[in-house]
Amino acid sequence: MTTTLLRTADELHARARAGRRAVVMTMGALHDGHATLIRTARETVGPDGEVVVTVFVNPLQFGAGEDLDRYPRTLEADLKVAEQAGADVVFAPSVDEVYPGGEPQVRISAGPMGERLEGTTRPGHFDGMLTVVGKLLHLTRPDAALFGQKDAQQLALVRRMVRDLNFGVEIVGVPTAREEDGLALSSRNRYLSPQERRTALALSQALFAGSDRHAAQEALRARAREVPATHARAEALSAIGESRAAADAHAVAKAVPGSVAAVRAAARLVLDEAARLDPPLELDYLALVDPSDFTEIEDDFTGEAVLAVAARVGTTRLIDNIPLTFGAAS
């Protein structure tokens, strides 16, 4: 398969379409995580469909002091990655093509949901992201658009925009692609020195620690449901699990057994240790949130949740997250 490079929406619209079209939106510097998205897009539309990969470094997503000029531009290499993963088209428009006449005066607002977590650190970022996603959905006219779950807040906001503003497109979330050591794939990983990379592993290690703690709690709940439902019996099972799971973690042992606080504590313990490394990890946030609005969940929460972390190592800021489900059906 030969991937076609197109620069204008008119060129894209002129292509004959037989099956469904799926789009994967990127800012270039494609890596294996993007390739996973492209391969999933190919599976989504089938051999008769069309996969379009957009490459556009969106200036609206970069705030003051952020790395717009530093962001890597590697279009020739991107074409090779896209072609090998099964893309039919790489759509790489200019800034003038996407924003004719300059920056748009009318933009999409992310609302309160866009002011939390990433929005606190990067004011206006999600307004710029939603504006360009909305523009690219109109320019590419896909049946489906695929986004990685690593950018969980972005994915949640895109889903909300599509639903709230009646975009006629299916949004598909694709699980985070990771390197062998667990680090989430990101274009910014290339900025890390070997020492910084060792520190950066704490992000995924913290998430896995929280996930392991969560799994242990859910197993205890399941065991408790299998025995007579007495308060004493449930407390005894919880105490056993607490002892085993947190024997060497005082912070976890202090957390309320069976609560979301224990998950946060398990993850925080790893991050606190990484803050003492050389170079240190500088934590922006650790949050356990409801993906529908990215507010922190309470101890009695049931349903899908996201454990999310953001931190700086040296001059590089990284994010990661993992999905969790609280309160299995009885």
XYZ file of C-alpha atoms in Angstrom:
330
model
C 0.000 0.000 0.000
C 1.264 3.471 -0.905
C 0.184 6.301 1.362
C -0.826 9.520 -0.374
C 0.253 12.882 1.053
C -2.390 15.599 0.728
C -2.133 19.233 1.775
C -5.629 20.644 1.216
C -9.156 19.689 2.147
C -10.211 20.040 -1.489
C -7.744 17.302 -2.450
C -9.112 15.068 0.289
C -12.743 15.722 -0.649
C -11.987 14.891 -4.277
C -11.024 11.321 -3.405
C -13.554 8.656 -4.288
C -14.968 6.910 -1.212
C -16.377 3.406 -1.193
C -16.374 2.253 2.418
C -16.148 4.013 5.762
C -13.474 6.598 6.529
C -11.602 6.633 9.840
C -9.339 9.472 10.916
C -6.419 9.455 13.351
C -5.461 12.978 14.436
C -1.819 13.620 15.336
C 0.673 16.424 15.700
C 3.280 14.336 13.920
C 6.431 12.770 15.382
C 4.657 9.439 14.960
C 5.684 6.502 17.148
C 4.398 3.003 17.890
C 1.486 4.425 19.855
C 0.271 6.259 16.771
C 0.880 3.128 14.704
C -1.405 1.228 17.067
C -4.122 3.829 16.476
C -3.668 3.557 12.708
C -3.813 -0.244 12.760
C -6.954 -0.100 14.892
C -8.450 2.371 12.437
C -7.749 -0.074 9.612
C -9.503 -2.831 11.551
C -12.419 -0.488 12.243
C -13.129 0.344 8.581
C -11.949 -2.915 7.020
C -10.048 -3.437 3.770
C -12.585 -1.472 1.720
C -12.522 1.549 4.000
C -10.121 4.470 4.118
C -7.746 5.521 6.915
C -6.697 9.178 7.049
C -3.933 10.347 9.386
C -3.790 14.077 10.036
C -0.439 15.692 10.840
C -0.903 19.211 12.156
C 0.927 21.001 14.965
C -1.904 23.101 16.331
C -0.697 26.483 17.640
C -3.897 26.973 19.656
C -2.929 24.101 21.979
C 0.326 25.691 23.125
C 0.294 28.261 25.893
C 2.877 30.872 26.813
C 6.248 29.267 27.439
C 5.223 25.890 26.009
C 7.136 24.018 23.357
C 5.481 24.964 20.030
C 8.794 25.786 18.338
C 10.513 22.841 20.010
C 7.847 20.348 18.989
C 9.393 17.903 16.476
C 8.397 18.112 12.802
C 9.274 14.822 11.074
C 6.865 14.545 8.156
C 9.028 12.277 5.988
C 9.442 9.785 8.829
C 5.748 10.148 9.707
C 4.781 9.116 6.183
C 6.763 5.901 6.552
C 5.190 5.056 9.915
C 1.699 5.777 8.574
C 2.272 3.695 5.457
C 3.639 0.705 7.373
C 0.663 0.833 9.763
C -1.865 0.825 6.924
C -2.881 4.452 6.311
C -4.263 5.410 2.922
C -3.752 9.162 3.300
C -1.642 11.526 5.371
C -3.389 14.888 5.468
C -0.807 17.515 6.467
C -2.433 20.924 6.035
C -0.693 24.253 6.578
C -1.754 26.639 9.335
C -3.386 28.817 6.655
C -5.405 25.828 5.418
C -6.795 25.098 8.876
C -7.077 28.714 10.033
C -7.592 30.873 6.930
C -7.333 34.519 7.867
C -5.475 33.864 11.096
C -6.479 32.471 14.464
C -10.239 31.880 14.677
C -12.299 34.462 16.501
C -14.961 31.853 17.338
C -13.721 28.804 19.215
C -15.112 25.774 21.017
C -15.017 26.077 24.794
C -14.208 23.046 26.920
C -16.226 24.510 29.789
C -15.648 23.556 33.452
C -14.457 20.066 32.508
C -11.584 21.638 30.581
C -10.445 23.653 33.597
C -9.632 20.613 35.738
C -6.325 18.697 35.982
C -4.562 19.370 32.654
C -6.661 22.501 32.233
C -5.340 23.913 35.528
C -1.741 23.502 34.396
C -2.383 24.520 30.784
C -5.112 27.206 30.684
C -6.887 27.347 27.316
C -5.247 24.153 26.065
C -8.476 22.203 25.757
C -10.302 25.066 24.042
C -7.601 24.986 21.377
C -7.699 21.196 21.196
C -11.470 20.999 20.762
C -11.423 23.802 18.198
C -8.902 22.012 15.988
C -10.562 18.616 16.459
C -13.873 20.151 15.425
C -12.195 21.772 12.415
C -10.448 18.571 11.373
C -13.630 16.539 11.725
C -15.289 18.927 9.296
C -12.291 18.971 6.953
C -11.823 15.185 6.857
C -15.510 14.151 7.119
C -14.877 10.759 8.768
C -17.310 8.113 9.938
C -15.073 7.344 12.924
C -12.226 9.103 14.739
C -9.750 7.268 16.946
C -7.977 8.709 19.996
C -5.557 7.165 22.463
C -6.634 6.633 26.049
C -3.272 7.978 27.266
C -4.759 11.445 26.793
C -7.791 10.477 28.860
C -9.069 13.988 29.518
C -8.762 14.880 25.839
C -10.670 11.734 24.864
C -13.401 12.474 27.400
C -13.771 16.053 26.157
C -13.905 15.008 22.495
C -16.617 12.483 23.328
C -18.523 15.163 25.218
C -18.196 17.656 22.360
C -19.381 15.150 19.767
C -22.382 14.262 21.924
C -23.265 17.767 23.125
C -22.852 19.429 19.697
C -24.293 16.586 17.605
C -21.272 15.730 15.479
C -22.222 12.729 13.369
C -19.084 10.712 14.055
C -18.155 7.678 16.148
C -15.357 8.287 18.682
C -13.209 5.230 19.386
C -10.837 5.095 22.364
C -7.717 2.931 21.949
C -5.783 1.559 24.964
C -2.457 3.182 25.828
C 0.569 1.732 24.055
C 3.570 1.213 26.320
C 7.238 0.481 25.926
C 8.617 -2.747 27.364
C 9.502 -1.072 30.660
C 5.967 0.277 31.068
C 6.546 3.889 30.075
C 3.607 5.194 28.052
C 4.623 5.970 24.485
C 4.887 9.697 23.866
C 6.619 11.982 21.402
C 8.135 13.735 24.424
C 9.966 10.628 25.663
C 12.768 11.524 23.243
C 13.614 14.520 25.413
C 14.484 12.318 28.416
C 18.088 11.541 29.282
C 18.803 7.953 30.461
C 18.725 9.125 34.095
C 15.498 11.084 33.578
C 13.893 8.095 31.904
C 14.586 5.933 34.964
C 12.827 8.502 37.125
C 9.954 8.819 34.628
C 9.134 5.120 35.040
C 7.595 6.069 38.384
C 4.502 7.349 36.564
C 3.491 3.957 35.209
C 4.770 2.160 38.324
C 2.524 4.333 40.486
C -0.485 3.558 38.306
C 0.243 -0.172 38.394
C 0.597 -0.013 42.193
C -2.800 1.656 42.438
C -4.268 -0.899 40.047
C -2.824 -3.793 42.064
C -4.256 -2.308 45.246
C -7.620 -1.906 43.541
C -7.591 -5.514 42.326
C -6.842 -6.741 45.838
C -9.738 -4.738 47.247
C -12.160 -5.940 44.612
C -11.095 -9.541 45.312
C -11.800 -9.015 49.007
C -15.235 -7.626 48.212
C -15.959 -10.644 46.054
C -14.898 -13.009 48.851
C -17.029 -11.105 51.328
C -20.076 -11.576 49.104
C -19.482 -15.335 49.046
C -19.696 -15.761 52.837
C -22.483 -14.852 55.297
C -22.946 -11.123 55.084
C -22.028 -10.261 58.649
C -20.275 -7.052 59.506
C -17.629 -8.856 61.558
C -16.826 -11.272 58.734
C -16.457 -8.495 56.185
C -14.197 -6.526 58.539
C -12.040 -9.582 59.157
C -11.562 -10.219 55.448
C -10.713 -6.593 54.868
C -8.172 -6.623 57.684
C -6.473 -9.720 56.251
C -6.206 -8.110 52.850
C -4.980 -4.850 54.340
C -2.221 -6.654 56.184
C -1.063 -8.632 53.174
C -1.291 -5.866 50.604
C 0.287 -3.133 52.731
C 2.718 -4.841 55.041
C 5.585 -2.681 53.787
C 3.621 0.449 52.914
C 2.653 2.515 55.933
C 0.851 5.090 53.796
C -1.370 2.421 52.290
C -1.971 0.721 55.616
C -3.315 3.981 57.037
C -5.879 4.320 54.247
C -9.445 3.239 54.835
C -9.762 -0.455 53.932
C -11.814 -0.974 50.808
C -11.867 2.720 49.877
C -10.622 4.668 46.890
C -8.234 6.362 49.333
C -6.180 3.165 49.479
C -5.735 3.222 45.696
C -4.563 6.820 45.800
C -2.215 6.028 48.699
C -0.608 3.089 46.917
C 0.111 5.235 43.856
C 1.255 8.210 45.920
C 3.785 6.100 47.798
C 5.636 5.331 44.544
C 5.549 8.969 43.464
C 6.848 10.175 46.835
C 9.801 7.803 46.516
C 10.501 9.087 42.994
C 10.571 12.661 44.302
C 13.750 11.701 46.188
C 15.547 10.340 43.128
C 18.253 12.115 41.123
C 16.868 13.695 39.039
C 13.643 13.984 41.053
C 10.099 13.568 39.816
C 8.104 16.786 40.312
C 4.444 15.840 40.669
C 1.767 18.042 39.098
C -1.168 15.924 40.171
C -2.385 12.459 41.071
C -6.143 12.112 40.647
C -8.770 9.395 40.715
C -11.652 10.755 38.675
C -14.986 10.046 37.053
C -14.282 10.075 33.281
C -17.657 11.646 32.536
C -16.589 14.987 34.013
C -13.096 14.483 35.520
C -14.157 15.266 39.084
C -12.587 13.340 41.972
C -14.557 10.276 43.046
C -15.684 9.576 46.609
C -15.297 6.399 48.664
C -18.792 5.173 47.801
C -18.230 5.567 44.036
C -19.177 2.698 41.728
C -18.491 2.410 38.013
C -15.710 3.351 35.611
C -12.921 5.598 36.915
C -9.532 6.877 35.742
C -6.382 7.026 37.870
C -4.349 9.826 36.286
C -0.928 11.327 36.942
C 1.118 14.185 35.514
C 4.684 15.104 36.458
C 7.851 16.760 35.265
C 11.219 15.097 34.984
C 13.841 17.667 34.162
C 12.223 19.951 31.592
C 9.872 17.296 30.219
C 6.256 17.047 31.335
C 4.613 13.617 31.066
C 1.107 12.276 31.668
C -0.284 8.784 32.103
C -3.427 7.075 33.363
C -5.084 3.735 33.830
C -8.810 2.805 33.851
C -10.336 1.142 36.916
C -13.813 -0.165 37.693
C -15.149 0.175 41.229
C -17.918 -1.898 42.724
C -18.358 -5.063 40.693
C -21.949 -6.208 40.430
C -23.062 -8.338 43.351
